Short mmCIF file of N, CA and C in Angstrom, two decimals:
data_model
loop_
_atom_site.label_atom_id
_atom_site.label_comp_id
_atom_site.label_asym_id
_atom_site.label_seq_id
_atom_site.Cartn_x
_atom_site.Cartn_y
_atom_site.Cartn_z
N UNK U 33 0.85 -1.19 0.00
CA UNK U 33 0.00 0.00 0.00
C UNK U 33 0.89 1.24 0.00
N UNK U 34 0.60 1.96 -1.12
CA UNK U 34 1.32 3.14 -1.17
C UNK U 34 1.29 4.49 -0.25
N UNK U 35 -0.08 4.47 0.39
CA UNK U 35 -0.37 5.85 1.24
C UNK U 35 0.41 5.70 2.93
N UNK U 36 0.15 5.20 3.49
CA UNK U 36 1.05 4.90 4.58
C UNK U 36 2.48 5.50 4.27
N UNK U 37 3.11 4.23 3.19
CA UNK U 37 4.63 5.25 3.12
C UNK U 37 5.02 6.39 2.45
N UNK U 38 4.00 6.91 1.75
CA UNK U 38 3.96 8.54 1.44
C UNK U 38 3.87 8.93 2.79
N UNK U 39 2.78 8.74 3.45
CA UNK U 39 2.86 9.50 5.03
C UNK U 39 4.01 9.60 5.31
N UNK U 40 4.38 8.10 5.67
CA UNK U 40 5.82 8.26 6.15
C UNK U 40 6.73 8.75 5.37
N UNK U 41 6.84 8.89 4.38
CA UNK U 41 8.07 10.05 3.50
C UNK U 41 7.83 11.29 4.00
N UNK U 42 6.76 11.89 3.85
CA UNK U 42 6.33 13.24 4.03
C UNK U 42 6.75 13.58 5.27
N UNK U 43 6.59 12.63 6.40
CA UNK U 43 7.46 13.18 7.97
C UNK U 43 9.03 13.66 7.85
N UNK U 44 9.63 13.25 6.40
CA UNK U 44 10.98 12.86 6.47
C UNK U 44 11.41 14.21 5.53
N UNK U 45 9.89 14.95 4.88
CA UNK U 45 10.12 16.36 3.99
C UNK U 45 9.99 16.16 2.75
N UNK U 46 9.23 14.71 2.37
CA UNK U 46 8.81 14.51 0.56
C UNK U 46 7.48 14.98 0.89
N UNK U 47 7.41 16.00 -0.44
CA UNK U 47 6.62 16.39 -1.54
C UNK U 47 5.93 15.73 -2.65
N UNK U 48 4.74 15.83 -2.26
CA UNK U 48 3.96 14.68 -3.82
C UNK U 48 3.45 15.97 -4.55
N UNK U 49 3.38 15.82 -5.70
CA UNK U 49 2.38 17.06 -6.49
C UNK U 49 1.86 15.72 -7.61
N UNK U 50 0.89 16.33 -7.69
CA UNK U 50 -0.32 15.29 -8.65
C UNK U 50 -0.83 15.64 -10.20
N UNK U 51 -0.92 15.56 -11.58
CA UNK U 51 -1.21 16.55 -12.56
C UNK U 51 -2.76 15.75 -12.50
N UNK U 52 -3.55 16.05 -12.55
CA UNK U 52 -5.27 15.58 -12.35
C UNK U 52 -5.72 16.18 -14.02
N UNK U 53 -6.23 14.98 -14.69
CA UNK U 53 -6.79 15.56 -16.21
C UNK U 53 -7.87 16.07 -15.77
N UNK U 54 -8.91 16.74 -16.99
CA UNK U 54 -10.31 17.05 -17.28
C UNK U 54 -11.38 15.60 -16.46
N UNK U 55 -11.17 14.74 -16.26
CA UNK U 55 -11.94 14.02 -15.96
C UNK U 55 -12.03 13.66 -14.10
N UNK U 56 -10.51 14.14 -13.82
CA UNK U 56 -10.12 14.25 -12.13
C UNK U 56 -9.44 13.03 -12.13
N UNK U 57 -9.31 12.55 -12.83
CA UNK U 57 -8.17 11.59 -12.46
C UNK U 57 -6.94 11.53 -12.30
N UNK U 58 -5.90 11.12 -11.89
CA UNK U 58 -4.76 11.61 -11.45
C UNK U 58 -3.67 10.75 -12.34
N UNK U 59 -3.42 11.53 -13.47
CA UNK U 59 -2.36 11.16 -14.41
C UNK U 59 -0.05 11.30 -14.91
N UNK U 60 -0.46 12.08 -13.77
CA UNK U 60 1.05 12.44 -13.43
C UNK U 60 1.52 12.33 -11.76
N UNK U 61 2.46 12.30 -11.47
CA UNK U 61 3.10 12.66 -10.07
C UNK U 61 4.41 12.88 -10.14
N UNK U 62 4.73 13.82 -9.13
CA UNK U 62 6.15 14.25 -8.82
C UNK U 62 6.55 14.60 -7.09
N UNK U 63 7.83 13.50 -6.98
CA UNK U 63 7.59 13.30 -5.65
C UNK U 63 9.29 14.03 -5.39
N UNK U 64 9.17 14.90 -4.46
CA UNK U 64 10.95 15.50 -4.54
C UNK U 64 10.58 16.02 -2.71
N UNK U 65 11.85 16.29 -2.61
CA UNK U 65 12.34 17.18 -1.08
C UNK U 65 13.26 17.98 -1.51
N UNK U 66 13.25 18.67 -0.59
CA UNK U 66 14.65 20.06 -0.30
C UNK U 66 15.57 19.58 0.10
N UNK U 67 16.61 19.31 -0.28
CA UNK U 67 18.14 19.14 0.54
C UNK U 67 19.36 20.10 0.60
N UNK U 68 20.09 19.62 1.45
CA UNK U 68 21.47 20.61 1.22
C UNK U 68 22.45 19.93 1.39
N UNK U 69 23.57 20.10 0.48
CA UNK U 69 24.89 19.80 0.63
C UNK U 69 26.16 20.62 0.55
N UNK U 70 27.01 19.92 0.52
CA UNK U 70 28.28 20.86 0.72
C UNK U 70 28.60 21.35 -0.86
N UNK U 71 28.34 20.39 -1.97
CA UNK U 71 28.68 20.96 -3.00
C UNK U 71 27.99 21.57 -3.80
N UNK U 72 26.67 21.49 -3.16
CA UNK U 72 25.79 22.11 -4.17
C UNK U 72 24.37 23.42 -3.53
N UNK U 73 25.22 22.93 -2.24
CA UNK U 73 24.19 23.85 -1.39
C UNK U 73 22.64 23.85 -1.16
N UNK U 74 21.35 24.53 -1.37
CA UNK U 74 20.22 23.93 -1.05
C UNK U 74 19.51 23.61 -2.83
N UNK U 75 19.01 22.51 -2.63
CA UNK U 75 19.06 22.09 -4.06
C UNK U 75 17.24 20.88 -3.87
N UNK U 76 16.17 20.99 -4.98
CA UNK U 76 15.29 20.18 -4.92
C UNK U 76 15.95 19.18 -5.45
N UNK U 77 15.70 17.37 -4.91
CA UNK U 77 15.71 16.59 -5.36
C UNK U 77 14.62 15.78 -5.72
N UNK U 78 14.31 15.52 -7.07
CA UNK U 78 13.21 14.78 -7.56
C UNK U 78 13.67 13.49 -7.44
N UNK U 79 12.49 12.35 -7.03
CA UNK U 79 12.84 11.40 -6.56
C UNK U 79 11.32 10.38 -6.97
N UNK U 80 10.93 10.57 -7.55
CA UNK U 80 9.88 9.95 -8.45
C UNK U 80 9.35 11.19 -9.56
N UNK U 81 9.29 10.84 -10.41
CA UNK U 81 8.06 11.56 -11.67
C UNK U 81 7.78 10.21 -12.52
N UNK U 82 6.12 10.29 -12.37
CA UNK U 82 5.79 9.01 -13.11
C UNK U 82 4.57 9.86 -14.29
N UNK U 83 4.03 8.79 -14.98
CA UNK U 83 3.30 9.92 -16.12
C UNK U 83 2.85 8.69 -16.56
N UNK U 84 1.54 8.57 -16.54
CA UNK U 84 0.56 7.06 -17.16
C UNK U 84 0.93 7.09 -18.61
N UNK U 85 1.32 5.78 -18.18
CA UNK U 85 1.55 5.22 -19.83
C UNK U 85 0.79 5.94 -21.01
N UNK U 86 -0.40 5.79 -20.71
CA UNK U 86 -1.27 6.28 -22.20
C UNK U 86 -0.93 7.92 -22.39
N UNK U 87 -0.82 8.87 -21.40
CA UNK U 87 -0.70 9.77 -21.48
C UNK U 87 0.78 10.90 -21.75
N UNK U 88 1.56 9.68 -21.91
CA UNK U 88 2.78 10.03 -22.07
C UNK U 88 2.86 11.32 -23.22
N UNK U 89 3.92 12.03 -23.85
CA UNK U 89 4.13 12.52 -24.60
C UNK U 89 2.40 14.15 -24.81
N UNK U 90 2.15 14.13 -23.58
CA UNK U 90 0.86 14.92 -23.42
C UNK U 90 1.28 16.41 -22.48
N UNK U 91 3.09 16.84 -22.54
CA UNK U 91 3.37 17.65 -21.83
C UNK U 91 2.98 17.85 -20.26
N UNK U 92 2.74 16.32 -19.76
CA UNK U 92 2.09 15.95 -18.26
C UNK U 92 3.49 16.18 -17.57
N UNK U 93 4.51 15.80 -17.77
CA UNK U 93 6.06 15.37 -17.03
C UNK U 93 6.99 17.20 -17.02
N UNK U 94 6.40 18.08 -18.06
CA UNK U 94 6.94 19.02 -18.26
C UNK U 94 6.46 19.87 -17.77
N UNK U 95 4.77 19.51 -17.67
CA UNK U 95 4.39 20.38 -16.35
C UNK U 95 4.41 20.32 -14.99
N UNK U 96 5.09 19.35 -14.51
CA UNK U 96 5.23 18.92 -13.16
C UNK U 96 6.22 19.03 -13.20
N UNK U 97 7.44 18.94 -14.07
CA UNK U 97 9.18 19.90 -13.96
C UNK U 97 8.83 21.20 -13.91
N UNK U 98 8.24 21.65 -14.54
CA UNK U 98 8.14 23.52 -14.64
C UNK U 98 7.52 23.83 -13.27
N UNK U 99 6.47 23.03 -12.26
CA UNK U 99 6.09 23.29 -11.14
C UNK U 99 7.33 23.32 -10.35
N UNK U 100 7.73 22.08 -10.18
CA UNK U 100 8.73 22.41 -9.15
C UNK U 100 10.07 22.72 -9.40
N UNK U 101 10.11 23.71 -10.11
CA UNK U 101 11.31 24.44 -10.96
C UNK U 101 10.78 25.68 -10.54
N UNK U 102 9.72 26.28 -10.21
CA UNK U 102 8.91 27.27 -9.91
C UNK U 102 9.30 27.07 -8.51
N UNK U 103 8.93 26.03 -7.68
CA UNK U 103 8.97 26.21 -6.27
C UNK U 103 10.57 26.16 -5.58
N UNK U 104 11.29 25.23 -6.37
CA UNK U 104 13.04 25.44 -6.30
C UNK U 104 13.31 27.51 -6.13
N UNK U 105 12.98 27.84 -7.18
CA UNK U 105 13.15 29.14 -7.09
C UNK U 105 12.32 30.20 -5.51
N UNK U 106 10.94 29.63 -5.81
CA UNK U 106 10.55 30.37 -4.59
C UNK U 106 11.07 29.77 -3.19
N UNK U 107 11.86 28.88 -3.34
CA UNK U 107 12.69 27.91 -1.75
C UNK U 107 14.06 28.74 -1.97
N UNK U 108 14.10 29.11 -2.95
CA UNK U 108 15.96 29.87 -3.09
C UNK U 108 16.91 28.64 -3.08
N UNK U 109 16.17 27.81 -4.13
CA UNK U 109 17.02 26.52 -4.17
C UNK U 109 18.00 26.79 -5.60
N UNK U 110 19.09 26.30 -5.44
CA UNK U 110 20.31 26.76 -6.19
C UNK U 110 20.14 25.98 -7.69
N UNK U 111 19.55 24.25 -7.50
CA UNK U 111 19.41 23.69 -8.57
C UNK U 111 18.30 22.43 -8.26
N UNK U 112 18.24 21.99 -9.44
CA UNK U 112 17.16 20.67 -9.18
C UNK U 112 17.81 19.10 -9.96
N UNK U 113 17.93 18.44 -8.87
CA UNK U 113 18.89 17.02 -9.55
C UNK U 113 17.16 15.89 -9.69
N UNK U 114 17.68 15.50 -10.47
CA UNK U 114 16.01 13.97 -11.30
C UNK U 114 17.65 13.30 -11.23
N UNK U 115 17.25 12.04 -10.96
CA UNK U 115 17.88 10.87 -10.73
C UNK U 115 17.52 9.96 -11.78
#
């Protein structure tokens, strides 16, 4: 079951964001936290982006990078690492 250990991520500072089509269904996700290090200083790390198969290639994945490319900036985060 996936909701439990989202809970439990989220205690730990993960972020889910959801892209929901015209119909409310939930066709994208992007799961990242804030970190900091020594070499790169405070930086979002994305750590899931998934995008339903059928809907692929539907600018779903580019709008959930451009979100939290938006919120990197409003955190005064230096960069954003996808694994």
């Amino acid at each position: 079951e996936y909701v439990p250990l989202i809970r439990e991520m989220m205690g730990q500072g993960y972020r889910l964001i959801s892209y929901i089509d015209d119909d409310g269904r939930v066709v994208g996700v992007a799961g990242f936290r804030q970190l900091r290090r020594l070499w790169i200083k405070d930086f979002i790390y994305i750590e899931d982006l998934v995008v339903e198969k059928g809907m692929r290639s539907e600018n779903i994945g580019t709008t959930l990078l451009n979100w939290v490319k938006a919120e990197a900036e409003k955190q005064g985060c230096d960069s954003i690492v996808l694994d």
